[in-house]
Amino acid sequence: MNTVTITIKKQPDLYLEADCFTPDALAGKKADEIKELPVFIGKTVEKIGDYFTVSGEAGPTAAETHLIFNGDLTKVKYIGAKMSAGEVVVNGDADMYVGSWMSGGTIIVNGSVGHFAATAMSGGNLTITGNAGNYLGASYRGDWRGMSKGKITVKGDVGSDCATFMTGGEIEIGGNVDVHVMTHADGGKVIIHGNAKSRLGGQASRGELYLFGTVDVMMPGYAQAGETELTVGGTTAVFTIYEGDHGERHPTRKGQPIYAKLYLKK
Amino acid sequence: MTSIHIKNGFVVDPGQGIHGDKKDIFIENGKIVKSLTHAEKTIDASGMVVMAGGVDIHSHVAGAKVNVGRNFRPEDKMQSTYEPYHGIRHMAGGTSVPTVFKTAYAYADMGYTTVIEAAMPPLYARHTHEEMRDTPILDEAALPMFGNNWFILDYLKRGEIENAAAYAAWLLRATKGYGIKCVNPGGTEAWAWGLNCLSIDDPVPYFDITPKQIVSGLMEVNESLHLPHSLHLHSNNLGNPGNYTTTLDTLKLSEGIKPNNNFNREQVLHHTHIQFHSYGGTTWADFESKGKEVMDYINNNPTVTCDIGFVTLDETTTMTGDGPFEYHLNKLNHLKWANTDVELECGSGIVPYVYSKDVYVCGVQWSIGLEMALLAKDHMRCHLTTDHPNAGPFWRYPRVMKWLMSEKARNDVLASMKNEDKVRDRSTLGSIDRELTLYEIAQMTRAGPAKALGLSSSIGSLTPGMQADVAVYPYNPETESDPEKIEWAFSHAKYLIKSGEIILNDGELVSNGNKKTYWVDVTTKPNRQVERDIDRTFVKYYTVTKNNYEVTEHEFMKNPCAVKIDAVQ
């Protein structure tokens, strides 16, 4: 596996949209070629070399390419967006759309990310050691096809509207989460180790949500359905099960309706 | 305006009966002419097909529901990247509900020059015209909806054809409409009571009239006004298994009615997106094609024309004035649903839809459209549409042409379907080896629709004297054998000329043209009763005044082109 190291040397005045910052787009390219690639800033097109120092060489394919980003990337969008393979490490904070539409490979962010990370993710692994913004692992605006596969791990806190329209995959949150989790979900799994505010699983028809902390306000559409002992995220605990959202249409299996399930630690 | 000489192309022109002969076309002062002494521009069309500009008889490209479709599907814009402006191209984007600019550019790339917006709610006529005004290049017209209009229901219920005609003439003038559109006659009004009209004999609540009376009445009104186009009908029971009997019952209503116009139009009824109306079976489980039965009727009845509404197996946005159908569709796919009731006039609904080739019903729907077009005997009366965006986006027309022109292309699609056997079993498509010719495609896309619209004296053909709308496609019918080349060539016109102005030059957009909007200005005998009815109804029921309702040419239209008719007997 070949490594390319990209370090920010100048902060852009406006936000920089670098949808070429993926192993797929950089595979087979040398540092000098990468420096010449276009990036978008507002309505202008500039070069990667204007803002970043680039060293190393990419592998012949995305899977053999390892990208390392260094510095303050809070004004850089689309790192790892649409990647299908390979590895990306971000040493610093990044802006919106990290790993959005990613279908494979691994992204590790040693820092925090902005909003819309892992939008409609369909595979791969995304790990964030800091916090994530709103709409983590959610569907694109208006779309009914959210995260379908893969795994997202956030060590810190997550903003609102996480896992909207999730259909599969897993999100594990180490810290607290803001309102609206798994809205409209039709599958998938979200584990929250910290506290939640409200509207967990609103309008969800399938999927599982595990909460270790507290929730300020429960959804009225969920009904208690017993309790169970489970090992989740390496921790064994007794959970109260809630089924719902009863305000939503539910598919059936063998005549029995399938519900989304909320597991609240007792 | 330049004079143009298009040299040596394979000319396909049903208007003059030319089947791909190598010919020269001359253009001067915006018209096709017999010859030129000196051409300012010469286009070498050697090895390319030359046709008249395409005419789309039924498409949803402007107005309230299209705009709602754009608003409520941001994800539709993501599926095709927005192209930034460059040169004379405005920024353009959208996939199944493109922006007005993308609509114009994509039609131009396909060599189309005239498009009919097939459903204009009269109350939203101003909005519709504003969007059409902002759509460059294309000549357009809009058909206001009459099939659920309270005035029409009242007049027809009492058999007052003359009053209905006077009102229709007023509404065409007020909305600057081009013809009489009727969607789910009575059914959309019944939907306001939570009901529908699924057969032509189901009574409309309160009005106590049936779809049969509405359709027959509107055909009579249409002929008494001598309109250029016939009644443009989307009949009852769209999209439901077993609906072909409703369709046949409806088509039969045209029997005995005679076309009465000075526009060379021979039909009294245009049935739109007939594919959606030719279903057999009783449920989705035994769903099957009845395309043959319906097409047999159309083949034998020259006073009926149809367009197909081909399913293109895409993700798209359905939108129709058939409000109850959209509710029903939403109950099937559980995606988003928007619905509206347009005061005294009509309604509509919008639902995104994915026609997947792995879903057998979609595969059968796809088969039915192609089957019907291949069984048609007269392609002058069977037009190519996708009911854009309902059965698929209009920019798939070249793909439909490929399927119609190549048995191999059709079999490739069938072979790639998950339920291939089941799909083959439910329609006769697999047993049809017919491949349409370029001549038949030209009938389906230009000559036929132009004639059905009553515009055959000016568009749809390359006869000298006609408006100079010419498309040149990089397709050599003598040497090409790859069906993929059909799709590519017909979505990449090399040259497009509209009213004598070059729009596409060597594939590059060089002009936004001089678009115009057709409308029908029909004069009837003064009718004090109808005038009083209109005035009183506006005061009593409408949320807008009459003055804020009517469309004025100078404010809302670009190059209005009024078709004047004297219907005072």
mmCIF file of N, CA and C in Angstrom, chain B residues 412-470:
data_model
loop_
_atom_site.group_PDB
_atom_site.id
_atom_site.type_symbol
_atom_site.label_atom_id
_atom_site.label_comp_id
_atom_site.label_asym_id
_atom_site.label_seq_id
_atom_site.Cartn_x
_atom_site.Cartn_y
_atom_site.Cartn_z
ATOM 1 N N ASP B 412 -32.353 -7.972 -25.209
ATOM 2 C CA ASP B 412 -31.302 -7.764 -24.212
ATOM 3 C C ASP B 412 -31.907 -7.297 -22.889
ATOM 4 N N VAL B 413 -32.880 -6.397 -22.970
ATOM 5 C CA VAL B 413 -33.515 -5.908 -21.734
ATOM 6 C C VAL B 413 -34.296 -7.042 -21.078
ATOM 7 N N LEU B 414 -35.073 -7.766 -21.877
ATOM 8 C CA LEU B 414 -35.851 -8.881 -21.312
ATOM 9 C C LEU B 414 -34.930 -9.891 -20.627
ATOM 10 N N ALA B 415 -33.818 -10.192 -21.289
ATOM 11 C CA ALA B 415 -32.900 -11.198 -20.750
ATOM 12 C C ALA B 415 -32.263 -10.737 -19.447
ATOM 13 N N SER B 416 -32.208 -9.414 -19.231
ATOM 14 C CA SER B 416 -31.562 -8.916 -18.011
ATOM 15 C C SER B 416 -32.545 -8.805 -16.848
ATOM 16 N N MET B 417 -33.809 -9.153 -17.089
ATOM 17 C CA MET B 417 -34.813 -9.012 -16.021
ATOM 18 C C MET B 417 -34.814 -10.229 -15.105
ATOM 19 N N LYS B 418 -35.004 -9.946 -13.825
ATOM 20 C CA LYS B 418 -35.030 -11.009 -12.829
ATOM 21 C C LYS B 418 -36.191 -11.976 -13.097
ATOM 22 N N ASN B 419 -37.327 -11.441 -13.538
ATOM 23 C CA ASN B 419 -38.505 -12.278 -13.782
ATOM 24 C C ASN B 419 -38.776 -12.413 -15.271
ATOM 25 N N GLU B 420 -37.706 -12.684 -16.017
ATOM 26 C CA GLU B 420 -37.821 -12.688 -17.468
ATOM 27 C C GLU B 420 -38.994 -13.546 -17.972
ATOM 28 N N ASP B 421 -39.081 -14.783 -17.478
ATOM 29 C CA ASP B 421 -40.108 -15.696 -17.986
ATOM 30 C C ASP B 421 -41.510 -15.164 -17.727
ATOM 31 N N LYS B 422 -41.682 -14.655 -16.523
ATOM 32 C CA LYS B 422 -42.993 -14.137 -16.136
ATOM 33 C C LYS B 422 -43.359 -12.925 -17.004
ATOM 34 N N VAL B 423 -42.394 -12.057 -17.226
ATOM 35 C CA VAL B 423 -42.648 -10.868 -18.045
ATOM 36 C C VAL B 423 -42.978 -11.288 -19.467
ATOM 37 N N ARG B 424 -42.218 -12.225 -20.015
ATOM 38 C CA ARG B 424 -42.474 -12.697 -21.382
ATOM 39 C C ARG B 424 -43.860 -13.325 -21.486
ATOM 40 N N ASP B 425 -44.247 -13.989 -20.401
ATOM 41 C CA ASP B 425 -45.516 -14.693 -20.380
ATOM 42 C C ASP B 425 -46.714 -13.749 -20.378
ATOM 43 N N ARG B 426 -46.529 -12.543 -19.824
ATOM 44 C CA ARG B 426 -47.672 -11.645 -19.624
ATOM 45 C C ARG B 426 -47.897 -10.662 -20.755
ATOM 46 N N SER B 427 -47.052 -10.695 -21.793
ATOM 47 C CA SER B 427 -47.316 -9.846 -22.955
ATOM 48 C C SER B 427 -46.791 -10.565 -24.179
ATOM 49 N N THR B 428 -47.157 -10.062 -25.355
ATOM 50 C CA THR B 428 -46.729 -10.743 -26.580
ATOM 51 C C THR B 428 -45.433 -10.142 -27.117
ATOM 52 N N LEU B 429 -44.821 -9.244 -26.368
ATOM 53 C CA LEU B 429 -43.648 -8.530 -26.895
ATOM 54 C C LEU B 429 -42.570 -9.479 -27.412
ATOM 55 N N GLY B 430 -42.297 -10.542 -26.636
ATOM 56 C CA GLY B 430 -41.214 -11.452 -26.994
ATOM 57 C C GLY B 430 -41.419 -12.130 -28.342
ATOM 58 N N SER B 431 -42.688 -12.215 -28.774
ATOM 59 C CA SER B 431 -42.953 -12.909 -30.042
ATOM 60 C C SER B 431 -43.019 -11.946 -31.227
ATOM 61 N N ILE B 432 -42.816 -10.669 -30.964
ATOM 62 C CA ILE B 432 -42.906 -9.686 -32.053
ATOM 63 C C ILE B 432 -41.505 -9.405 -32.582
ATOM 64 N N ASP B 433 -41.299 -9.682 -33.886
ATOM 65 C CA ASP B 433 -39.958 -9.420 -34.426
ATOM 66 C C ASP B 433 -39.919 -8.138 -35.250
ATOM 67 N N ARG B 434 -41.025 -7.415 -35.245
ATOM 68 C CA ARG B 434 -41.068 -6.193 -36.051
ATOM 69 C C ARG B 434 -40.040 -5.186 -35.544
ATOM 70 N N GLU B 435 -39.371 -4.522 -36.470
ATOM 71 C CA GLU B 435 -38.462 -3.426 -36.118
ATOM 72 C C GLU B 435 -38.922 -2.204 -36.891
ATOM 73 N N LEU B 436 -39.216 -1.135 -36.173
ATOM 74 C CA LEU B 436 -39.728 0.052 -36.852
ATOM 75 C C LEU B 436 -38.627 0.696 -37.696
ATOM 76 N N THR B 437 -39.056 1.347 -38.758
ATOM 77 C CA THR B 437 -38.103 2.041 -39.627
ATOM 78 C C THR B 437 -37.973 3.487 -39.186
ATOM 79 N N LEU B 438 -36.973 4.164 -39.725
ATOM 80 C CA LEU B 438 -36.815 5.593 -39.416
ATOM 81 C C LEU B 438 -38.046 6.366 -39.870
ATOM 82 N N TYR B 439 -38.662 5.896 -40.962
ATOM 83 C CA TYR B 439 -39.854 6.558 -41.476
ATOM 84 C C TYR B 439 -40.984 6.491 -40.443
ATOM 85 N N GLU B 440 -41.144 5.291 -39.847
ATOM 86 C CA GLU B 440 -42.196 5.135 -38.833
ATOM 87 C C GLU B 440 -41.868 5.932 -37.570
ATOM 88 N N ILE B 441 -40.575 5.994 -37.230
ATOM 89 C CA ILE B 441 -40.174 6.819 -36.080
ATOM 90 C C ILE B 441 -40.496 8.288 -36.367
ATOM 91 N N ALA B 442 -40.238 8.727 -37.594
ATOM 92 C CA ALA B 442 -40.544 10.122 -37.955
ATOM 93 C C ALA B 442 -42.047 10.371 -37.905
ATOM 94 N N GLN B 443 -42.842 9.355 -38.262
ATOM 95 C CA GLN B 443 -44.297 9.506 -38.139
ATOM 96 C C GLN B 443 -44.700 9.646 -36.673
ATOM 97 N N MET B 444 -44.081 8.831 -35.822
ATOM 98 C CA MET B 444 -44.433 8.830 -34.400
ATOM 99 C C MET B 444 -43.995 10.089 -33.676
ATOM 100 N N THR B 445 -42.921 10.722 -34.158
ATOM 101 C CA THR B 445 -42.325 11.821 -33.394
ATOM 102 C C THR B 445 -42.493 13.193 -34.046
ATOM 103 N N ARG B 446 -42.904 13.242 -35.319
ATOM 104 C CA ARG B 446 -43.031 14.546 -35.974
ATOM 105 C C ARG B 446 -44.336 14.684 -36.731
ATOM 106 N N ALA B 447 -44.427 13.931 -37.833
ATOM 107 C CA ALA B 447 -45.564 14.123 -38.725
ATOM 108 C C ALA B 447 -46.888 13.825 -38.028
ATOM 109 N N GLY B 448 -46.927 12.704 -37.291
ATOM 110 C CA GLY B 448 -48.159 12.300 -36.615
ATOM 111 C C GLY B 448 -48.632 13.301 -35.573
ATOM 112 N N PRO B 449 -47.776 13.594 -34.585
ATOM 113 C CA PRO B 449 -48.223 14.553 -33.567
ATOM 114 C C PRO B 449 -48.563 15.923 -34.158
ATOM 115 N N ALA B 450 -47.800 16.375 -35.158
ATOM 116 C CA ALA B 450 -48.098 17.684 -35.758
ATOM 117 C C ALA B 450 -49.499 17.659 -36.360
ATOM 118 N N LYS B 451 -49.841 16.545 -37.007
ATOM 119 C CA LYS B 451 -51.154 16.450 -37.631
ATOM 120 C C LYS B 451 -52.253 16.389 -36.572
ATOM 121 N N ALA B 452 -52.041 15.581 -35.542
ATOM 122 C CA ALA B 452 -53.054 15.444 -34.495
ATOM 123 C C ALA B 452 -53.281 16.768 -33.767
ATOM 124 N N LEU B 453 -52.245 17.597 -33.737
ATOM 125 C CA LEU B 453 -52.365 18.897 -33.061
ATOM 126 C C LEU B 453 -52.958 19.958 -33.980
ATOM 127 N N GLY B 454 -53.192 19.610 -35.248
ATOM 128 C CA GLY B 454 -53.711 20.591 -36.196
ATOM 129 C C GLY B 454 -52.640 21.577 -36.631
ATOM 130 N N LEU B 455 -51.377 21.174 -36.522
ATOM 131 C CA LEU B 455 -50.279 22.082 -36.882
ATOM 132 C C LEU B 455 -49.538 21.587 -38.120
ATOM 133 N N SER B 456 -50.152 20.640 -38.853
ATOM 134 C CA SER B 456 -49.408 20.010 -39.938
ATOM 135 C C SER B 456 -49.189 20.937 -41.134
ATOM 136 N N SER B 457 -49.817 22.105 -41.122
ATOM 137 C CA SER B 457 -49.539 23.013 -42.240
ATOM 138 C C SER B 457 -48.265 23.814 -41.983
ATOM 139 N N SER B 458 -47.737 23.761 -40.758
ATOM 140 C CA SER B 458 -46.528 24.549 -40.504
ATOM 141 C C SER B 458 -45.369 23.745 -39.923
ATOM 142 N N ILE B 459 -45.636 22.660 -39.209
ATOM 143 C CA ILE B 459 -44.524 21.902 -38.614
ATOM 144 C C ILE B 459 -44.695 20.401 -38.843
ATOM 145 N N GLY B 460 -43.647 19.665 -38.536
ATOM 146 C CA GLY B 460 -43.714 18.206 -38.622
ATOM 147 C C GLY B 460 -43.282 17.641 -39.957
ATOM 148 N N SER B 461 -42.957 18.501 -40.895
ATOM 149 C CA SER B 461 -42.524 18.035 -42.212
ATOM 150 C C SER B 461 -41.538 19.044 -42.797
ATOM 151 N N LEU B 462 -40.840 18.613 -43.864
ATOM 152 C CA LEU B 462 -39.868 19.488 -44.525
ATOM 153 C C LEU B 462 -40.394 19.962 -45.886
ATOM 154 N N THR B 463 -41.703 19.940 -46.043
ATOM 155 C CA THR B 463 -42.324 20.412 -47.276
ATOM 156 C C THR B 463 -42.041 21.911 -47.450
ATOM 157 N N PRO B 464 -41.665 22.337 -48.655
ATOM 158 C CA PRO B 464 -41.443 23.773 -48.856
ATOM 159 C C PRO B 464 -42.646 24.589 -48.394
ATOM 160 N N GLY B 465 -42.350 25.685 -47.717
ATOM 161 C CA GLY B 465 -43.401 26.530 -47.175
ATOM 162 C C GLY B 465 -43.599 26.342 -45.683
ATOM 163 N N MET B 466 -43.078 25.223 -45.137
ATOM 164 C CA MET B 466 -43.248 24.972 -43.711
ATOM 165 C C MET B 466 -42.226 25.762 -42.892
ATOM 166 N N GLN B 467 -42.540 25.929 -41.607
ATOM 167 C CA GLN B 467 -41.586 26.534 -40.671
ATOM 168 C C GLN B 467 -40.307 25.688 -40.689
ATOM 169 N N ALA B 468 -39.163 26.373 -40.793
ATOM 170 C CA ALA B 468 -37.908 25.639 -40.949
ATOM 171 C C ALA B 468 -37.404 25.095 -39.618
ATOM 172 N N ASP B 469 -38.002 23.967 -39.184
ATOM 173 C CA ASP B 469 -37.525 23.233 -38.010
ATOM 174 C C ASP B 469 -36.880 21.956 -38.546
ATOM 175 N N VAL B 470 -35.561 21.890 -38.444
ATOM 176 C CA VAL B 470 -34.856 20.757 -39.044
ATOM 177 C C VAL B 470 -33.845 20.200 -38.049
#
